[in-house]
Coordinates of C-alpha atoms in Angstrom, one line a residue:
X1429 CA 120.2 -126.1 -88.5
X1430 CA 119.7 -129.1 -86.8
X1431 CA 115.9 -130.5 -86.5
X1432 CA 115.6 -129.5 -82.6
X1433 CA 116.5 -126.1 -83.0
X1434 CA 113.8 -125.7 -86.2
X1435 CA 111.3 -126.5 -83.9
X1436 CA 112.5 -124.4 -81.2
X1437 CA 112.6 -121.5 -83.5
X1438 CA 109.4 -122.0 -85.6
X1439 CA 107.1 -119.1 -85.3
X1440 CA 104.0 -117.7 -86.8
X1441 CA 105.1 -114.8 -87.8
X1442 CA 102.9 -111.9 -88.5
X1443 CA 105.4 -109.8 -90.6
X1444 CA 107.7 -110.2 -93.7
X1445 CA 109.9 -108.6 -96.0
X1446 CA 109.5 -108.3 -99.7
X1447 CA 112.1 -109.8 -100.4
X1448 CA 111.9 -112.8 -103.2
X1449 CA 112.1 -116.7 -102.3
X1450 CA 113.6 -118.5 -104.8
X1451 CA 111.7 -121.3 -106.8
X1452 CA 114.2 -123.9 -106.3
X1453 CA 114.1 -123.7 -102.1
X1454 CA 110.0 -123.9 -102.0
X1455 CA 110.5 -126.9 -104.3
X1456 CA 113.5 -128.6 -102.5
X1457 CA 111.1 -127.9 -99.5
X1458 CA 108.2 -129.5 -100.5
X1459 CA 109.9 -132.3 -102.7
X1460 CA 111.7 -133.3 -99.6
X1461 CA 107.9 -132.6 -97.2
X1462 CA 106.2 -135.1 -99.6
X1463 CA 108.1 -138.4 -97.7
X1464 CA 105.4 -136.7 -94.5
X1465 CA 103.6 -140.0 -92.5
X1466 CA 100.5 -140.6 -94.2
X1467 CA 98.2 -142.9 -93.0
X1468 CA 97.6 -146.1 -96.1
X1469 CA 99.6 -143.7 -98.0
X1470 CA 97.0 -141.4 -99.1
X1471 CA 99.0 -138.5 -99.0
X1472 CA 95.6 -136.7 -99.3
X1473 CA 97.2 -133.0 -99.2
X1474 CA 96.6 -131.4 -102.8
X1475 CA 98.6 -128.4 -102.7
X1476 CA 98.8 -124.8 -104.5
X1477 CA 101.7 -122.2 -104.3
X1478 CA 101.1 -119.0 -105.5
X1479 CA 103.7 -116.2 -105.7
X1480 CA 103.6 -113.3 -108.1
X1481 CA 100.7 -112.2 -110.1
X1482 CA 98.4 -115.1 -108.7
X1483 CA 98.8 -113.9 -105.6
X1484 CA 98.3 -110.4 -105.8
X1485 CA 95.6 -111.4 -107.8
X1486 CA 94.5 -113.0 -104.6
X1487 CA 95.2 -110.5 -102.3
X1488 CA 93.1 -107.6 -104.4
X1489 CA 90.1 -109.6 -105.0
X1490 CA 89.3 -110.2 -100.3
X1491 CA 90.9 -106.8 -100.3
X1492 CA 88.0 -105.9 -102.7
X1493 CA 85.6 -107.7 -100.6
X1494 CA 86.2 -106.4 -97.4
X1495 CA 86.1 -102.9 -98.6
X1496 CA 82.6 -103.5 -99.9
X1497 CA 81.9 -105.0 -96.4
X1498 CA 81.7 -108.9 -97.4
X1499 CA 82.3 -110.4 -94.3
X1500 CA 83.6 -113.9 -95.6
X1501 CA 81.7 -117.2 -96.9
X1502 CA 79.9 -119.7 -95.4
X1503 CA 82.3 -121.7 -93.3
X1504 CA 84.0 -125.4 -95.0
X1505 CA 85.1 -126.2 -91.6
X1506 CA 84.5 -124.7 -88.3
X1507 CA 88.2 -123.7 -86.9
X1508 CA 87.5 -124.2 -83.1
X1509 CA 84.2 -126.0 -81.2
X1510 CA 81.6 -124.0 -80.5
X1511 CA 81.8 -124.7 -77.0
X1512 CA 85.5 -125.1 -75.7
X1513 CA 86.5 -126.6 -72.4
X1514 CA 87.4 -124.2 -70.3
X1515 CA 91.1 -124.5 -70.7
X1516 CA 91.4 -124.2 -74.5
X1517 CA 89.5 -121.4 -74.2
X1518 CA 91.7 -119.8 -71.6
X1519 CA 94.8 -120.7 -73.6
X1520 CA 92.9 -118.4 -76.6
X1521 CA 92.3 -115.4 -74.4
X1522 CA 96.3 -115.4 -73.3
X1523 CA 97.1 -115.7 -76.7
X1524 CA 94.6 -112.7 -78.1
X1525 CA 96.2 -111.0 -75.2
X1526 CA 99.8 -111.4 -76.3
X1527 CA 99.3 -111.1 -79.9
X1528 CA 97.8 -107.8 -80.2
X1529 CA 99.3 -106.7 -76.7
X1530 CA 102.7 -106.3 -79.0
X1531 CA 101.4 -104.2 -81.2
X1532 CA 99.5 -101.9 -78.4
X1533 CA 96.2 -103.2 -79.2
X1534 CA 93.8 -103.0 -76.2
X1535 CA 92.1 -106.0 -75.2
X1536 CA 88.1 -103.8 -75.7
X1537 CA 89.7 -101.9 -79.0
X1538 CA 87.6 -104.6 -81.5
X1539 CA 88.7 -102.2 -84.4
X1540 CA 92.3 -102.6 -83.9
X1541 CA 91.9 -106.3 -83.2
X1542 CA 90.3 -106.1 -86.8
X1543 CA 92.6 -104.0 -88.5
X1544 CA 94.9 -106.8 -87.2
X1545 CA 93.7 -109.5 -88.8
X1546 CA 93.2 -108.0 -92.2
X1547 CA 96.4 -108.3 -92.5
X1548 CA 96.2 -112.1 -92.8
X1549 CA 94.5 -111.6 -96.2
X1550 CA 97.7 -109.4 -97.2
X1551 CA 100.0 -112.4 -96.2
X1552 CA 101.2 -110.3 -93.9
X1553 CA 103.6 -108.4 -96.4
X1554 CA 104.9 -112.4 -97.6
X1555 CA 105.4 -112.9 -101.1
X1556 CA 104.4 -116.4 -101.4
X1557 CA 101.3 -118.0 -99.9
X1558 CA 100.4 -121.6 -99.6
X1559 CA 97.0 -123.6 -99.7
X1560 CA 96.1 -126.6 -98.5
X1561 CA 93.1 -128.8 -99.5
X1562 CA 91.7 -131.6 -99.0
X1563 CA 88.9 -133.9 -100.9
X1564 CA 85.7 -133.7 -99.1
X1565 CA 85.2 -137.2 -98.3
X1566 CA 88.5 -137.2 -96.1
X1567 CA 88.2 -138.0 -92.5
X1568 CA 89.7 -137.0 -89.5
X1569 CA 92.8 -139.0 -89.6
X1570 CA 93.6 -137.9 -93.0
X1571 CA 93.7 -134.1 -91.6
X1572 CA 96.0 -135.3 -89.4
X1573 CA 98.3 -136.6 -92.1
X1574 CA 98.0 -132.9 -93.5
X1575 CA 98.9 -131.4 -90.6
X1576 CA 101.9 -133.7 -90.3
X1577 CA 102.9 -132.8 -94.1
X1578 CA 102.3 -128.9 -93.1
X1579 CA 104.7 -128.7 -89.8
X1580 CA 107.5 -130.7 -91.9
X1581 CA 106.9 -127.9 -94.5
X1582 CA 107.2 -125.5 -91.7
X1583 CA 109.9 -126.7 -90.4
X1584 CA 112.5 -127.4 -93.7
X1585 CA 111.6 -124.0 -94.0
X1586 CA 113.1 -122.9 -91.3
X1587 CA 116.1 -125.1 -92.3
X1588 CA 116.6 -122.9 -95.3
X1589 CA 116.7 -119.7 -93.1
X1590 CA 112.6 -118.8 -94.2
X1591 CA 109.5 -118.3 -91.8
X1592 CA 106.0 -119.0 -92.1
X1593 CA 102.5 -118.6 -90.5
X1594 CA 99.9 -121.2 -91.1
X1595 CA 96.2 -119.2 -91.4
X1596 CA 92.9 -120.6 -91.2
X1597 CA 92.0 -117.3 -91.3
X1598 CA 92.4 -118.0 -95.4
X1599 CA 88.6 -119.8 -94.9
X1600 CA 86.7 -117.0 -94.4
X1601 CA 87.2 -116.2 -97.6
X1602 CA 87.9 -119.7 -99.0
X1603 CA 85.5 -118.8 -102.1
X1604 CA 88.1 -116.1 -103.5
X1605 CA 91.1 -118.7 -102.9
X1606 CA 89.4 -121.7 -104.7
X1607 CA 88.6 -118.9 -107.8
X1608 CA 92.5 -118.4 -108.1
X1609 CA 94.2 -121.7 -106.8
X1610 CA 91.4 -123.9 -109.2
X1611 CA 91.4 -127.3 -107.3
X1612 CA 89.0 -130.0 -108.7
X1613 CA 85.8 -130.0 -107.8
X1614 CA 84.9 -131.4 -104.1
X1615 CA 88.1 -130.2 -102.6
X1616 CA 88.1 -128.3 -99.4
X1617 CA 90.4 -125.7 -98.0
X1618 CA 92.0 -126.9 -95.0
X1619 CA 94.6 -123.6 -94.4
X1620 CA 96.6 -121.1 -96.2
X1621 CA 100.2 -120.7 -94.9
X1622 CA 102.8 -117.3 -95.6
X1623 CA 105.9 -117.8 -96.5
X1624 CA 108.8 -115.6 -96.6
X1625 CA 111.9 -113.9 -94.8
X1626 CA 110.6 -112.1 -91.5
X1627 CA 110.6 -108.6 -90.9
X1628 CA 112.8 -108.2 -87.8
X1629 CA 111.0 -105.2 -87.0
X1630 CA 108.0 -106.8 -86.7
X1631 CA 106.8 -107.4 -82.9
X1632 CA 107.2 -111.4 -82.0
X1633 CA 106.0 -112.1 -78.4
X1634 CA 106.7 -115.0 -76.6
X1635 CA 104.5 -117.1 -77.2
X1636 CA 103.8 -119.9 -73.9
X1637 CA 103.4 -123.6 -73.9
X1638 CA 101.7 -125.8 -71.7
X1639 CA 104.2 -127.6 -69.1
X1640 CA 104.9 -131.7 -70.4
X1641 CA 103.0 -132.4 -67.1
X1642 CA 100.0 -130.6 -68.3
X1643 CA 99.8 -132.7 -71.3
X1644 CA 102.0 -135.7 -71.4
X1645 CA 101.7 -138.7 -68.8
X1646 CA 104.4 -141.3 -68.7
X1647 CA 103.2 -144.9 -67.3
X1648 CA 105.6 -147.8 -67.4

């Protein structure tokens, strides 16, 4: 698979088999992620895979906490402004409407919408999950170099016929994932990311981008 078409067909997908990934493709994967632009080459990504026990470990001990009504921790990092331009916010509702749109979810049914996104704390049926931290003192460039490391991750990953779906859904409950993954003291959770073969009966909508003129200008 040539590099244009992994981006073309990188998705977040929101549905996966069981089926195994071997060991040796998520390190080939993120061997070959690690040579990622980093800015001073900090490389400040500090990275934990779990698979197996770890992560079913994982998975029971939100699914535990959301059954007792634990509505997540006190937020590391705040996903999205609290007050978005008008056109980031538009480009939200259209995708709210999409996503759960394709699995007959009505725009007022909140409890469907939330029976929806408990499945990010299930991975979505993957069996691997990724998390991605940073140290605390890290600015915002050096989240950009993570998020440069993460899409090349994404992306060999879709070279080796596997899908993911980054999540920072994972930091509502960052508390549960730093109790399992163990990172050093003063790291923060920047995102968790499935990993896996999709299901191809899972429902994959469309999902649009803005036109280049919207948000590239050329001058010359």
């Amino acid at each position: 698979m040539d590099v244009y078409e992994a981006v073309r067909s990188r998705r977040s997908v929101r549905g996966f088999l069981g089926k195994p990934v071997p060991a040796e493709i998520l390190t080939r994967v993120l061997t070959t992620a690690l040579r990622a632009p980093s800015g001073g080459n900090l490389q400040p990504w500090r990275v934990y895979v779990l698979s197996g026990a770890k992560l079913d470990e994982l998975k029971c001990l939100v699914q535990q906490r959301i059954a007792e009504g634990d509505t997540g921790d006190p937020p590391q990092v705040l996903p999205y402004p609290h007050a978005l331009p008008e056109r980031y916010a538009r480009r939200i509702e259209e995708l709210g409407v999409l996503r759960y749109g394709a699995v007959g979810i009505a725009r007022e049914d909140y409890a469907g919408r939330e029976r929806v996104r408990v499945r990010n704390w299930d991975c979505f049926g993957a069996p691997v999950a990724l998390f991605c931290y940073l140290n605390e003192h890290m600015l915002p460039p050096q989240w950009l170099d993570a998020g440069a490391f993460l899409q090349t991750v994404m992306l060999l990953l879709r070279a080796e016929g596997l899908d993911s779906c980054a999540q920072i859904a994972w930091g509502r409950y960052h508390r549960s994932v730093t109790e399992i993954a163990e990172p050093p003291a003063g790291y923060v959770l920047g995102c968790g990311m499935s990993i896996g073969y999709a299901d191809p009966d899972e429902p994959r909508p469309s999902i649009p981008r803005a036109p280049l003129a919207e948000v590239v200008t050329f001058r010359s």
